[in-house]
Coordinates of C-alpha atoms (C1' of nucleotides) in Angstrom, one line a residue:
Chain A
X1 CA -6.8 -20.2 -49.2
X2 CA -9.5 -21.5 -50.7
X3 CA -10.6 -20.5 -54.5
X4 CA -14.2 -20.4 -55.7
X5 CA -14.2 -22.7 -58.1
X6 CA -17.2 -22.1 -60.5
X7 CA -20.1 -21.2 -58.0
X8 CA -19.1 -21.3 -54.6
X9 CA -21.1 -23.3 -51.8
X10 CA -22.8 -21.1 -49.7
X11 CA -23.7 -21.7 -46.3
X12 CA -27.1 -20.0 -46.6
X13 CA -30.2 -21.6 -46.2
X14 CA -32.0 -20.8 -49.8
X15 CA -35.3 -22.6 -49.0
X16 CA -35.4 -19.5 -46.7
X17 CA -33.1 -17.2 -48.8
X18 CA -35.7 -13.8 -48.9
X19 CA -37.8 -14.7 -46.2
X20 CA -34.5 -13.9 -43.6
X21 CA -33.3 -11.2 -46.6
X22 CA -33.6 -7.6 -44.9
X23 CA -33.7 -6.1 -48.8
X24 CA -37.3 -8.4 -49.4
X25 CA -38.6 -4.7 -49.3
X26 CA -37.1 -3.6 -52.0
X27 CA -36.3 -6.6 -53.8
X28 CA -38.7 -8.8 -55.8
X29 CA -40.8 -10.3 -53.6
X30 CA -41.9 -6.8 -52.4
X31 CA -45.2 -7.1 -50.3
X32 CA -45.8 -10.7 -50.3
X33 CA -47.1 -11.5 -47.2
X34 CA -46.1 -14.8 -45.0
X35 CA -48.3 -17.8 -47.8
X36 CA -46.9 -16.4 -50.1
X37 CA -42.8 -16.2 -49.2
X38 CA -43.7 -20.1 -48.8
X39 CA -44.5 -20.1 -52.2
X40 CA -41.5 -18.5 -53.7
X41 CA -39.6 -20.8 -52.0
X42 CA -37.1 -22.2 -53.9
X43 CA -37.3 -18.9 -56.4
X44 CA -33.4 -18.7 -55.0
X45 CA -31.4 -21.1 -57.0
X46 CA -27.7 -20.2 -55.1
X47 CA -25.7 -17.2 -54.7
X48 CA -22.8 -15.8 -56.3
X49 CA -20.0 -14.0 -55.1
X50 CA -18.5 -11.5 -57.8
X51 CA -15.2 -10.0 -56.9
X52 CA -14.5 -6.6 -57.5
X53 CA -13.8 -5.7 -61.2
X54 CA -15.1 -9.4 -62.0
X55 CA -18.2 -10.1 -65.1
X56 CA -21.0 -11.4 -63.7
X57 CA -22.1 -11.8 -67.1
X58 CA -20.8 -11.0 -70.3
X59 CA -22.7 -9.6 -73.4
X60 CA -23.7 -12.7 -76.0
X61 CA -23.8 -15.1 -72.8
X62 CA -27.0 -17.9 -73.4
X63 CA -29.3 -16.1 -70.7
X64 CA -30.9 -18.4 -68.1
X65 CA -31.0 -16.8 -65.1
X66 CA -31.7 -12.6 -63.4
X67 CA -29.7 -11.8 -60.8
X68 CA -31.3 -9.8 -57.5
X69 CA -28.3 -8.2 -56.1
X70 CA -27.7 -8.5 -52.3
X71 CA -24.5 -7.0 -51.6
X72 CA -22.4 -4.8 -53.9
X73 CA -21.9 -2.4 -56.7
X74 CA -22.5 -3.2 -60.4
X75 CA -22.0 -2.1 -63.9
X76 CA -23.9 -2.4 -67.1
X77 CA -22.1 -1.8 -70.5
X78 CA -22.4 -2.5 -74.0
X79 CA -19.2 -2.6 -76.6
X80 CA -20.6 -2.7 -80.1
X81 CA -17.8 -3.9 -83.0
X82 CA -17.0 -0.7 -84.2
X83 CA -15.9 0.2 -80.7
X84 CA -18.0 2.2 -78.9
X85 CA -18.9 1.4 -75.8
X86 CA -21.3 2.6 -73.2
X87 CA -22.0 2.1 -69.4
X88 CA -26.1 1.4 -69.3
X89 CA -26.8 1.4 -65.4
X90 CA -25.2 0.9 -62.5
X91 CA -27.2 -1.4 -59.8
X92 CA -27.2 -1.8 -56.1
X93 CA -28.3 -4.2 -53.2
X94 CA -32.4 -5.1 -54.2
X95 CA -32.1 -4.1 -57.9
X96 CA -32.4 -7.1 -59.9
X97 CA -30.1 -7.6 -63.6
X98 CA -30.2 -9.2 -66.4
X99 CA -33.5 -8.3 -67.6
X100 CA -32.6 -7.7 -71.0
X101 CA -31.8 -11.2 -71.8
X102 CA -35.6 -11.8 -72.2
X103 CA -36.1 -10.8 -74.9
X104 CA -33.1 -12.5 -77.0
X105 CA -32.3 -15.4 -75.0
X106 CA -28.8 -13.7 -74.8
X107 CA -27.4 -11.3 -72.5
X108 CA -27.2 -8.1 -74.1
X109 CA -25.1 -6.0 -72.1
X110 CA -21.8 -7.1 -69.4
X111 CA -22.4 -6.7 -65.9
X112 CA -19.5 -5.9 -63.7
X113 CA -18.8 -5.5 -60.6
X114 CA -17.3 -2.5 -58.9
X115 CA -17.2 -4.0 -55.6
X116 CA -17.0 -7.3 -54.0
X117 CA -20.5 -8.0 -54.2
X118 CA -22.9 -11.0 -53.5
X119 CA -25.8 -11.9 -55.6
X120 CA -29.0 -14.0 -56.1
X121 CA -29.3 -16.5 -59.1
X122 CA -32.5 -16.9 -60.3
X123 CA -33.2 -19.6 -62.6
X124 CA -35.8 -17.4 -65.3
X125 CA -37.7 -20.4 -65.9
X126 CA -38.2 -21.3 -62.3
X127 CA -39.5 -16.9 -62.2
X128 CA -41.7 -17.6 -65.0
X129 CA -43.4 -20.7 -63.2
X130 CA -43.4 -19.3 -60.1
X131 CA -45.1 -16.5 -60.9
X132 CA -48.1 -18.5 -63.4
X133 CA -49.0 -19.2 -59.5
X134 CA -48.2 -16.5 -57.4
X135 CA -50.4 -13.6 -58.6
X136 CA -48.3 -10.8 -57.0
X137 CA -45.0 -12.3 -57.8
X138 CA -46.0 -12.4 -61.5
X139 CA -47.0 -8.3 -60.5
X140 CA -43.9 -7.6 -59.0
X141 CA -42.2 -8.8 -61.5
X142 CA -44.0 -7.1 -64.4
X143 CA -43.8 -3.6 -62.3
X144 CA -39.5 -4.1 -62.0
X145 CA -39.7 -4.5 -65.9
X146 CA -41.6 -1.6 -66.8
X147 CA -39.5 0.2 -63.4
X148 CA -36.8 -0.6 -66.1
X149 CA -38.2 1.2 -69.2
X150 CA -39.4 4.0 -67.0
X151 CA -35.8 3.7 -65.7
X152 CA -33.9 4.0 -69.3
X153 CA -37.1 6.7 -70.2
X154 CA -35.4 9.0 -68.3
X155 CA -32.6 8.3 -69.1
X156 CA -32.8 9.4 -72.3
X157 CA -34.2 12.5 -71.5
X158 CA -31.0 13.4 -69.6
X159 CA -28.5 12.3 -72.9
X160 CA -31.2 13.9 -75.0
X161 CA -32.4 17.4 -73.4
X162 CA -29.9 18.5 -70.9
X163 CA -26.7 20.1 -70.5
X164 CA -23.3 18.7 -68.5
X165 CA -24.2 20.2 -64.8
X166 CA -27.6 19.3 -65.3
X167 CA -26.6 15.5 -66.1
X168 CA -24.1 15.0 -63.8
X169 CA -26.6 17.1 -61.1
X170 CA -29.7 14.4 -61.9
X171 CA -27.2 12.0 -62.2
X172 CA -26.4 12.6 -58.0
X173 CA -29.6 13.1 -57.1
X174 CA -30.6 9.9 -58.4
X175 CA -27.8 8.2 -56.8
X176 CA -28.0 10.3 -53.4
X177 CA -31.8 8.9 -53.2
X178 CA -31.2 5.3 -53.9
X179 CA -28.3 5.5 -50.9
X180 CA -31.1 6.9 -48.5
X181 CA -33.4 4.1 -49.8
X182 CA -31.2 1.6 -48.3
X183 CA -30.6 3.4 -45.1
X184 CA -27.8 4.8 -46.2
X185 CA -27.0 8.8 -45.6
X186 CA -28.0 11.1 -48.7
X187 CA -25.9 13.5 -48.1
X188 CA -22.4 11.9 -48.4
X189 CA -21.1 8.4 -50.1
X190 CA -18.4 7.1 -51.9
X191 CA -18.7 6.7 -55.3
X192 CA -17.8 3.3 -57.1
X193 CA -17.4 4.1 -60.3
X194 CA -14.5 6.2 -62.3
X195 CA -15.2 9.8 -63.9
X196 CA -14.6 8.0 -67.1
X197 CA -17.6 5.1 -66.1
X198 CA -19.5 8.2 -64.7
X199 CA -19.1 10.1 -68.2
X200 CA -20.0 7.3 -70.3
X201 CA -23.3 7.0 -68.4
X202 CA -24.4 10.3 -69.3
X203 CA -22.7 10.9 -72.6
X204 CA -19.6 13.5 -71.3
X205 CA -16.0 12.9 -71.6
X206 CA -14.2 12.7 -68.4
X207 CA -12.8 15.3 -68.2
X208 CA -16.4 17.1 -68.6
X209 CA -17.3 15.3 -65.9
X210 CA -14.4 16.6 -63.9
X211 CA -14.6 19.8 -64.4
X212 CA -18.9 19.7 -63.5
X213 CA -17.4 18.8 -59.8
X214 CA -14.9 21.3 -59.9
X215 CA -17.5 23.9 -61.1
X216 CA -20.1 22.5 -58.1
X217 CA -17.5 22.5 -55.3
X218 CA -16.5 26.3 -56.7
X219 CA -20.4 27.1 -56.1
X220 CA -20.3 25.6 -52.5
X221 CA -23.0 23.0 -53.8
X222 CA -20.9 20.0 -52.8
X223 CA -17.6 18.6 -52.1
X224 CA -15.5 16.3 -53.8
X225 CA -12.2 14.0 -52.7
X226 CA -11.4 11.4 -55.0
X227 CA -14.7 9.7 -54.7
X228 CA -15.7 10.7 -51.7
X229 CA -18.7 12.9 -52.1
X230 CA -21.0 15.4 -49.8
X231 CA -23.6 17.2 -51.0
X232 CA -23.6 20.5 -48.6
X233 CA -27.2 21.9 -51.0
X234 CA -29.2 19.5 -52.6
X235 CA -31.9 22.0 -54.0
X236 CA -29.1 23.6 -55.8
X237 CA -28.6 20.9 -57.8
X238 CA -32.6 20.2 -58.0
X239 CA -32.7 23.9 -59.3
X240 CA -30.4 23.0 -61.4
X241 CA -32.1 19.6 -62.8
X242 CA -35.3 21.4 -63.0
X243 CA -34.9 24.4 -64.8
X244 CA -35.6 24.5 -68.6
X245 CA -32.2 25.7 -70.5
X246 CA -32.9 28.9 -72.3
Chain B
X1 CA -57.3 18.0 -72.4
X2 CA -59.3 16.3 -75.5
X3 CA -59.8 13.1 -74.1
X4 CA -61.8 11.1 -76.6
X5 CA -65.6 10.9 -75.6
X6 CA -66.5 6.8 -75.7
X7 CA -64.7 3.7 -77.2
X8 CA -66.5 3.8 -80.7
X9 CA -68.2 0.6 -81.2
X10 CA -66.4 -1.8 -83.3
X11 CA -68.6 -4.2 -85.6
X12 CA -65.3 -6.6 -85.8
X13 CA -65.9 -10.0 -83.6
X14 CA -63.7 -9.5 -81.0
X15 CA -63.9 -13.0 -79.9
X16 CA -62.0 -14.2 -83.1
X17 CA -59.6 -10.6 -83.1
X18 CA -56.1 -12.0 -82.9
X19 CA -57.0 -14.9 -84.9
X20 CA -58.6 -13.3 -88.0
X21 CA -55.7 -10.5 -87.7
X22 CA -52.8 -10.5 -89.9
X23 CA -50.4 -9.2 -87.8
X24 CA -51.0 -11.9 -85.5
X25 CA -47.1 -12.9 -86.1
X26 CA -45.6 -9.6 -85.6
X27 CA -47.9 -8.9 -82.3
X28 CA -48.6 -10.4 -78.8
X29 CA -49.9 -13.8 -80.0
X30 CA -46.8 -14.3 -81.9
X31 CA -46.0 -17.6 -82.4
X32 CA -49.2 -19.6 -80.4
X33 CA -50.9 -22.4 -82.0
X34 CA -54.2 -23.5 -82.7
X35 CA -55.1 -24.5 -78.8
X36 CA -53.8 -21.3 -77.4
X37 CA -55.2 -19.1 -80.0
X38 CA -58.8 -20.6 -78.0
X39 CA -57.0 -19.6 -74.9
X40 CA -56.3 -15.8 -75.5
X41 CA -60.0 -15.1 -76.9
X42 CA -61.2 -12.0 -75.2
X43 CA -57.6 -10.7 -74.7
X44 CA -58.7 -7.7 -76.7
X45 CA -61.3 -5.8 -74.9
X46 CA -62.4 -3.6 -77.5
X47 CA -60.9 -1.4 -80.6
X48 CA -60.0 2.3 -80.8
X49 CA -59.8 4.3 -83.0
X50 CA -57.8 7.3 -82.6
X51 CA -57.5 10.7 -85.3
X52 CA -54.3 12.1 -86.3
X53 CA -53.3 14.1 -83.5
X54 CA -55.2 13.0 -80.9
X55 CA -54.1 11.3 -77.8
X56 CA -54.6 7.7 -77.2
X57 CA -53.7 8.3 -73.9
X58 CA -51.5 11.2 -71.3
X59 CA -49.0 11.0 -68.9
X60 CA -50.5 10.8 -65.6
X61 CA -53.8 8.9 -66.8
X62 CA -54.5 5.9 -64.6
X63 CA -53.1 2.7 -66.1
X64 CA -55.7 -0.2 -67.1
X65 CA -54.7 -1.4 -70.6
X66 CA -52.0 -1.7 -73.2
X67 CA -52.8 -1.5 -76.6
X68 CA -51.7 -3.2 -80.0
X69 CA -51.7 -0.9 -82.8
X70 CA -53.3 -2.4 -85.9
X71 CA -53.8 0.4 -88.3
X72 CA -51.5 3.4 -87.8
X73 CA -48.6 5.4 -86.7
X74 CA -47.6 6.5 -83.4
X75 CA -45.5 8.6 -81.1
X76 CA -45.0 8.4 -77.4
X77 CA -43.4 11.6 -75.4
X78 CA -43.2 13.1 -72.0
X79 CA -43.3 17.0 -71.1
X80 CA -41.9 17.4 -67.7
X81 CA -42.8 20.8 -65.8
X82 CA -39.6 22.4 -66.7
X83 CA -40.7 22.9 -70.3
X84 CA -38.9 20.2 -71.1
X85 CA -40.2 17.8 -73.7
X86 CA -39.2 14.7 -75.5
X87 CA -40.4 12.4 -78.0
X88 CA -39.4 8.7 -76.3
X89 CA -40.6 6.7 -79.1
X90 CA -42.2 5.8 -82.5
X91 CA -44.8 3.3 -82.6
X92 CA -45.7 1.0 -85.5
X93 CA -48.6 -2.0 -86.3
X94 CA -47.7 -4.8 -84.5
X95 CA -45.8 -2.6 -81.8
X96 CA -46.7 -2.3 -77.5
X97 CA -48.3 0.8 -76.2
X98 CA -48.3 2.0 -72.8
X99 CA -46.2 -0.9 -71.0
X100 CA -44.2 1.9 -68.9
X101 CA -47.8 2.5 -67.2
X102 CA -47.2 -0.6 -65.3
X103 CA -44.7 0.2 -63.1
X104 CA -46.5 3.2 -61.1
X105 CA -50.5 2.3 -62.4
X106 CA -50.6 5.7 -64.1
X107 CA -49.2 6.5 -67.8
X108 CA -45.4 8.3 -67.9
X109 CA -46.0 9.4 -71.1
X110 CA -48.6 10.6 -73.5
X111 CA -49.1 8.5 -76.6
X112 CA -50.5 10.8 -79.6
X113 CA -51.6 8.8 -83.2
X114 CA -49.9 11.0 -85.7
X115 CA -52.1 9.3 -88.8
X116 CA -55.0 7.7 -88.4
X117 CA -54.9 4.8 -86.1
X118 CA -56.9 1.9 -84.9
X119 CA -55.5 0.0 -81.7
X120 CA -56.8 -3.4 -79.7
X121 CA -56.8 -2.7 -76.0
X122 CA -55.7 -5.0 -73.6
X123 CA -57.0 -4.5 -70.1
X124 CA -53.8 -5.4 -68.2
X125 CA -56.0 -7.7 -65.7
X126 CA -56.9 -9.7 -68.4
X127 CA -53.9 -10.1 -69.7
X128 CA -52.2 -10.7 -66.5
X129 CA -54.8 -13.5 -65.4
X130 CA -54.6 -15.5 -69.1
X131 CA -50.5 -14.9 -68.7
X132 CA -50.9 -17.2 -65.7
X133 CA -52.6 -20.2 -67.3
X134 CA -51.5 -19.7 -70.7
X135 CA -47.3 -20.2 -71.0
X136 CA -46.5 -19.1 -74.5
X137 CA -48.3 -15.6 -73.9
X138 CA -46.6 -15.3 -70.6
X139 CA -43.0 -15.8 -72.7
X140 CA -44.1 -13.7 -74.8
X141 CA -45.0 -11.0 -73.4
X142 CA -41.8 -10.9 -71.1
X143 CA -40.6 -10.7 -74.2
X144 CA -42.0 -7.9 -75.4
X145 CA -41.1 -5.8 -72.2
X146 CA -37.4 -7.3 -72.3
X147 CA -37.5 -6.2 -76.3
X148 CA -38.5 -2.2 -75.1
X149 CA -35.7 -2.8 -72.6
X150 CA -33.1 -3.8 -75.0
X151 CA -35.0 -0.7 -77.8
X152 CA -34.3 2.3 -75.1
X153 CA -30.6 0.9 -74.7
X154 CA -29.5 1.0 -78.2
X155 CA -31.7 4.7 -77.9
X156 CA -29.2 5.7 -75.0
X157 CA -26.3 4.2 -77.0
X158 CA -27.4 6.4 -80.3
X159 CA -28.0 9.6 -77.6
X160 CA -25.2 9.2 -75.6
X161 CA -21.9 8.0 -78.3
X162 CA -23.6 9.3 -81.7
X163 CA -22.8 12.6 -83.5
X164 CA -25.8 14.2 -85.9
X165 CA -25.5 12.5 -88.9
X166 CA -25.4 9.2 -87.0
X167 CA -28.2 9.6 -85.1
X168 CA -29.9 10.4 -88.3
X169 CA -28.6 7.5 -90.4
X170 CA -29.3 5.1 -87.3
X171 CA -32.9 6.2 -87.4
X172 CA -33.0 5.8 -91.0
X173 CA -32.8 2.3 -90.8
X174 CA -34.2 1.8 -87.9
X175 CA -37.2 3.0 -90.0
X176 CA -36.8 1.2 -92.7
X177 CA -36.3 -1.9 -91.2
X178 CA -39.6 -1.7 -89.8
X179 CA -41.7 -1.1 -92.3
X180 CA -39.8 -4.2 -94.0
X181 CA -40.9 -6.1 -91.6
X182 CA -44.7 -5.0 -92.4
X183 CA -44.0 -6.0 -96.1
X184 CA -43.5 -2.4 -97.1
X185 CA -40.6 -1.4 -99.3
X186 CA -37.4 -1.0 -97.3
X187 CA -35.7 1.7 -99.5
X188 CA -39.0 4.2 -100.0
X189 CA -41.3 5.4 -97.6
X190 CA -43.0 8.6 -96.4
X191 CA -42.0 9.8 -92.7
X192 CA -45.4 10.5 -90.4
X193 CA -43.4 12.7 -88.0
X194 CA -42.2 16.7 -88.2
X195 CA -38.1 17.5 -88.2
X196 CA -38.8 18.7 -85.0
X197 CA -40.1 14.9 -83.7
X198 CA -36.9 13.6 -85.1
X199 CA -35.1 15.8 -83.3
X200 CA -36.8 15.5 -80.5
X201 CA -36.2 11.7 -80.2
X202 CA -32.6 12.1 -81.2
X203 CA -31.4 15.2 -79.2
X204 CA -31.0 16.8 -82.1
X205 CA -33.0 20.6 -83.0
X206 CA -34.5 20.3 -86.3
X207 CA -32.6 22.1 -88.3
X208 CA -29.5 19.5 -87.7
X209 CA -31.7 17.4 -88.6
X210 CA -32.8 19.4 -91.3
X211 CA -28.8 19.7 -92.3
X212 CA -28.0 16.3 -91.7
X213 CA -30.6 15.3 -94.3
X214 CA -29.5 17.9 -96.8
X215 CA -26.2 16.5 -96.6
X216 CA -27.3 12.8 -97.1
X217 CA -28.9 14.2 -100.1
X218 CA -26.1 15.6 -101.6
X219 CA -23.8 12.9 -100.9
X220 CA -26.3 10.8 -102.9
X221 CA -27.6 8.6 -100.0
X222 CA -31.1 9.2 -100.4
X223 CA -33.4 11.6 -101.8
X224 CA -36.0 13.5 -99.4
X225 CA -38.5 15.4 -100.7
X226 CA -41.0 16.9 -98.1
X227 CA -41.6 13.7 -95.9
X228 CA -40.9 11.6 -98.7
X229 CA -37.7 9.6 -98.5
X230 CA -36.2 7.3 -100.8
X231 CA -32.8 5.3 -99.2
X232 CA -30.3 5.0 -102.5
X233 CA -27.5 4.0 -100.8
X234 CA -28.1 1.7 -97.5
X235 CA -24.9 0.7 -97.1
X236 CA -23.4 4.2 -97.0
X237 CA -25.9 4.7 -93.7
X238 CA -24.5 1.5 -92.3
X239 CA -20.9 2.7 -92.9
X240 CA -21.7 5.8 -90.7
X241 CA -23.3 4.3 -87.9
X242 CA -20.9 1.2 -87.8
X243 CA -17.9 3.8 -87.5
X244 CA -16.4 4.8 -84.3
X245 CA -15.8 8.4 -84.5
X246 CA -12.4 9.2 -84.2
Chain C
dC1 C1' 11.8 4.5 -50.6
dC2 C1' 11.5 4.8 -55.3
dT3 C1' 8.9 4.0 -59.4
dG4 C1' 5.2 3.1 -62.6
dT5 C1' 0.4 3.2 -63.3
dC6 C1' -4.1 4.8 -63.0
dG7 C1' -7.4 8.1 -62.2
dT8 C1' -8.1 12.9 -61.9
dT9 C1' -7.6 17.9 -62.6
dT10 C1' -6.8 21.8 -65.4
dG11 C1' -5.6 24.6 -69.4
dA12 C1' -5.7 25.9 -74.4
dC13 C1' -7.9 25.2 -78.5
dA14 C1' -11.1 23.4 -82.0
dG15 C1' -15.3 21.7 -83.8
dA16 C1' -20.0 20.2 -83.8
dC17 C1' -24.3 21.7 -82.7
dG18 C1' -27.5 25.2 -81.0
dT19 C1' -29.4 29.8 -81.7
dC20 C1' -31.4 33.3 -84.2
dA21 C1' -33.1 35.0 -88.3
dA22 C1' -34.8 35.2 -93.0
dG23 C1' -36.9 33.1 -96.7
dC24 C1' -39.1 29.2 -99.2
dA25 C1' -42.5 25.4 -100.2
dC26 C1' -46.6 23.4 -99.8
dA27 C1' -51.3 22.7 -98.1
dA28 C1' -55.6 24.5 -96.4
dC29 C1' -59.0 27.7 -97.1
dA30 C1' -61.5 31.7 -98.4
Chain D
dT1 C1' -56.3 32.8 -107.3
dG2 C1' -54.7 34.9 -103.4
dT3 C1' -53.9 34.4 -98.4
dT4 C1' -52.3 32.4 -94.4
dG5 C1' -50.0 29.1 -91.6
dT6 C1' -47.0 25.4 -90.7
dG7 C1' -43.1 23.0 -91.6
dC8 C1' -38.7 23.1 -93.8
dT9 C1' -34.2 24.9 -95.5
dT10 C1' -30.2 27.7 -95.2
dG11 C1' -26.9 31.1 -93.4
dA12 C1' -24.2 33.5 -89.8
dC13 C1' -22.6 33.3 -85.5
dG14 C1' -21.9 31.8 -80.6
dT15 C1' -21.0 28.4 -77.2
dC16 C1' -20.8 24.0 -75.0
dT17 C1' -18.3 20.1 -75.0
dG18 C1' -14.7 17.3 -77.1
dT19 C1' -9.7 16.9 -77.9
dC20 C1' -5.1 17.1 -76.8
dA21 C1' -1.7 17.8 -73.5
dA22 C1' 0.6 18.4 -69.2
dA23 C1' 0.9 17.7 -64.4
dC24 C1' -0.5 15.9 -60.0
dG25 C1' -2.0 12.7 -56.2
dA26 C1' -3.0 8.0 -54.7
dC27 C1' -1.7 3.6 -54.6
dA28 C1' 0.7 -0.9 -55.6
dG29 C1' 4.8 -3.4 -56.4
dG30 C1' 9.7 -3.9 -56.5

DNA sequence: CCTGTCGTTTGACAGACGTCAAGCACAACA
DNA sequence: TGTTGTGCTTGACGTCTGTCAAACGACAGG
């Protein structure tokens, strides 16, 4: 049985690491065309394999490097001293993390995984080069930034202007349209996270959470096992996203 | 919609704008030297000048420039069709407007001066082609992306684990921090935004708001008079955010 | 198979904040 | 100086969500 020692030797050809990718659609080099995946060669410094429940980086960690996820499930969180802690995202295949090192030099938030997951380690300073040459790599990049503001943006919208069903109802949708993204069905999934994980995201106690299923699976709008999930009327819960609370 | 009619002309020498401008430190430019200051002439475009009340720009406007406020106060917020309608942000001197219009080419937000302002705009072009030859203003403006990044996290950690009064303090001394760092006083300032705003940005209805600052007043933290605030007791607003609530 | 743990569900209750309403302060303006 | 409007404060009350507690199912380990 052989145990990954630090970063384990993959068997991948990185020189041709997103050219053979099937996420480059969704992933950073988004719409390059065939000059310019030559020129991003090398943008792929190795890949990681995070085990389930395993940091793939930890808050105060020196940052040095994004991640572009290939396989797998993460977390974002934050734990401040005083104890409160807070899940930021979660992430999937072709979303990239570690962004919010930039600006600090630091990692600000954990990442975690909540499934064996696999990802891409790049260097930032081999991005930042990269990109002073390849026009729409330094344009990709700059849109997944500001895709990450817009991200958090409505984010707080949710904590700050709407009600438990309506979170936890945006909250599915969101996560019902990123499945389909990937090829995956819309309609039913497995969640990866916990209630608890779930709540912290959109500012409810678990047991809030718990009873928002209950409540939707009463109203026919969806069922729940565990984390098994199928969403029987999706303009239900868009009804119930889009309607202003009285 | 009161779009503003032309881009007032400007007698300032725009050639020599970041150079001659004392927030040069606080801003884009932060931290180049002589050599590069040469580099990033004709990064500003032209100046604004925006009212109180007016719109620098609306969500849904086609994107083509960040701007750099240099005079003037700010807030940014986005009315979804629902009636629903937030305040995501408030912009000082020194501070980044619009960088959420890259991601999509069109503004998410609307960005309305709430004294009278005066901004440097940035065609993004521009500033994307000098990023590519000039290294420090690429850094630094990842930075500055990364830095609203990190800002809307600590937002969603305020929105989603913060009761009233925390919320309140948090923004306090967010505040006053701030205008510290623009060589204002720290401990005595006037607020440019309604109880409403706050409330807006921190999920809170006014009159919470409106509570929360009665009670720091009685409990000797500060003094408010109209939109006139003077912090007494810093440390007591610390002690309230830095507690977990139990 | 039993047992402990973890995640989840559900109920009863309490408290923080929202809602609604009235009245006040201040500024703009006639 | 009076009038009007906007923003603010304060009170009474309702409700959503948090808190505390109990119990259940799934799963892993002994």
């Amino acid at each position: 049985m052989n145990k990954p020692a630090t970063i384990p030797a993959t068997p991948v050809n990185l020189r041709t690491a997103c050219i053979q990718c099937n996420l480059r659609e969704l992933c950073l080099p988004m719409g390059l065309d065939a000059n310019e995946f030559e020129e991003i060669d090398g943008l792929i410094a190795a890949r990681r394999r995070i085990k389930r429940q395993q940091h793939l980086y930890h808050a105060g960690d020196p940052f040095e490097a994004i991640y572009a996820i290939r396989i797998g499930f993460f977390k974002t969180d934050i734990l401040t001293e005083d104890g409160r802690d807070q899940v930021t995202g979660f992430q999937m295949a072709g979303e990239i993390l570690g962004l919010d090192g930039i600006s600090t030099d630091r990692h600000v938030c954990n990442a975690v995984a909540l499934e064996d997951s696999d990802v891409c380690l790049i260097p930032f300073d081999r991005l930042e080069d990269i990109s002073r040459r390849v026009e729409p790599l330094q344009r990709q990049f700059n849109r997944f930034m500001s895709r990450e503001i817009v991200r958090e943006q409505s984010i707080m919208m949710l904590l700050g202007s709407m009600r438990a069903e309506e979170r936890l109802a945006a909250f599915l949708l969101n996560l019902s349209q990123r499945m389909q993204l990937r090829g995956y069905s819309a309609s039913e999934f497995n969640l990866r996270m916990t209630r608890e994980e779930i709540g912290s995201y959109l500012g409810l106690k678990l047991e809030t959470v718990s009873r928002a299923f209950s409540k939707f699976q009463e109203e026919q709008m969806l069922t729940v096992h565990q984390k098994h999930i199928q969403i029987l009327d999706p303009d239900a819960l868009r009804s119930l996203v889009g309607r202003a609370h009285l």
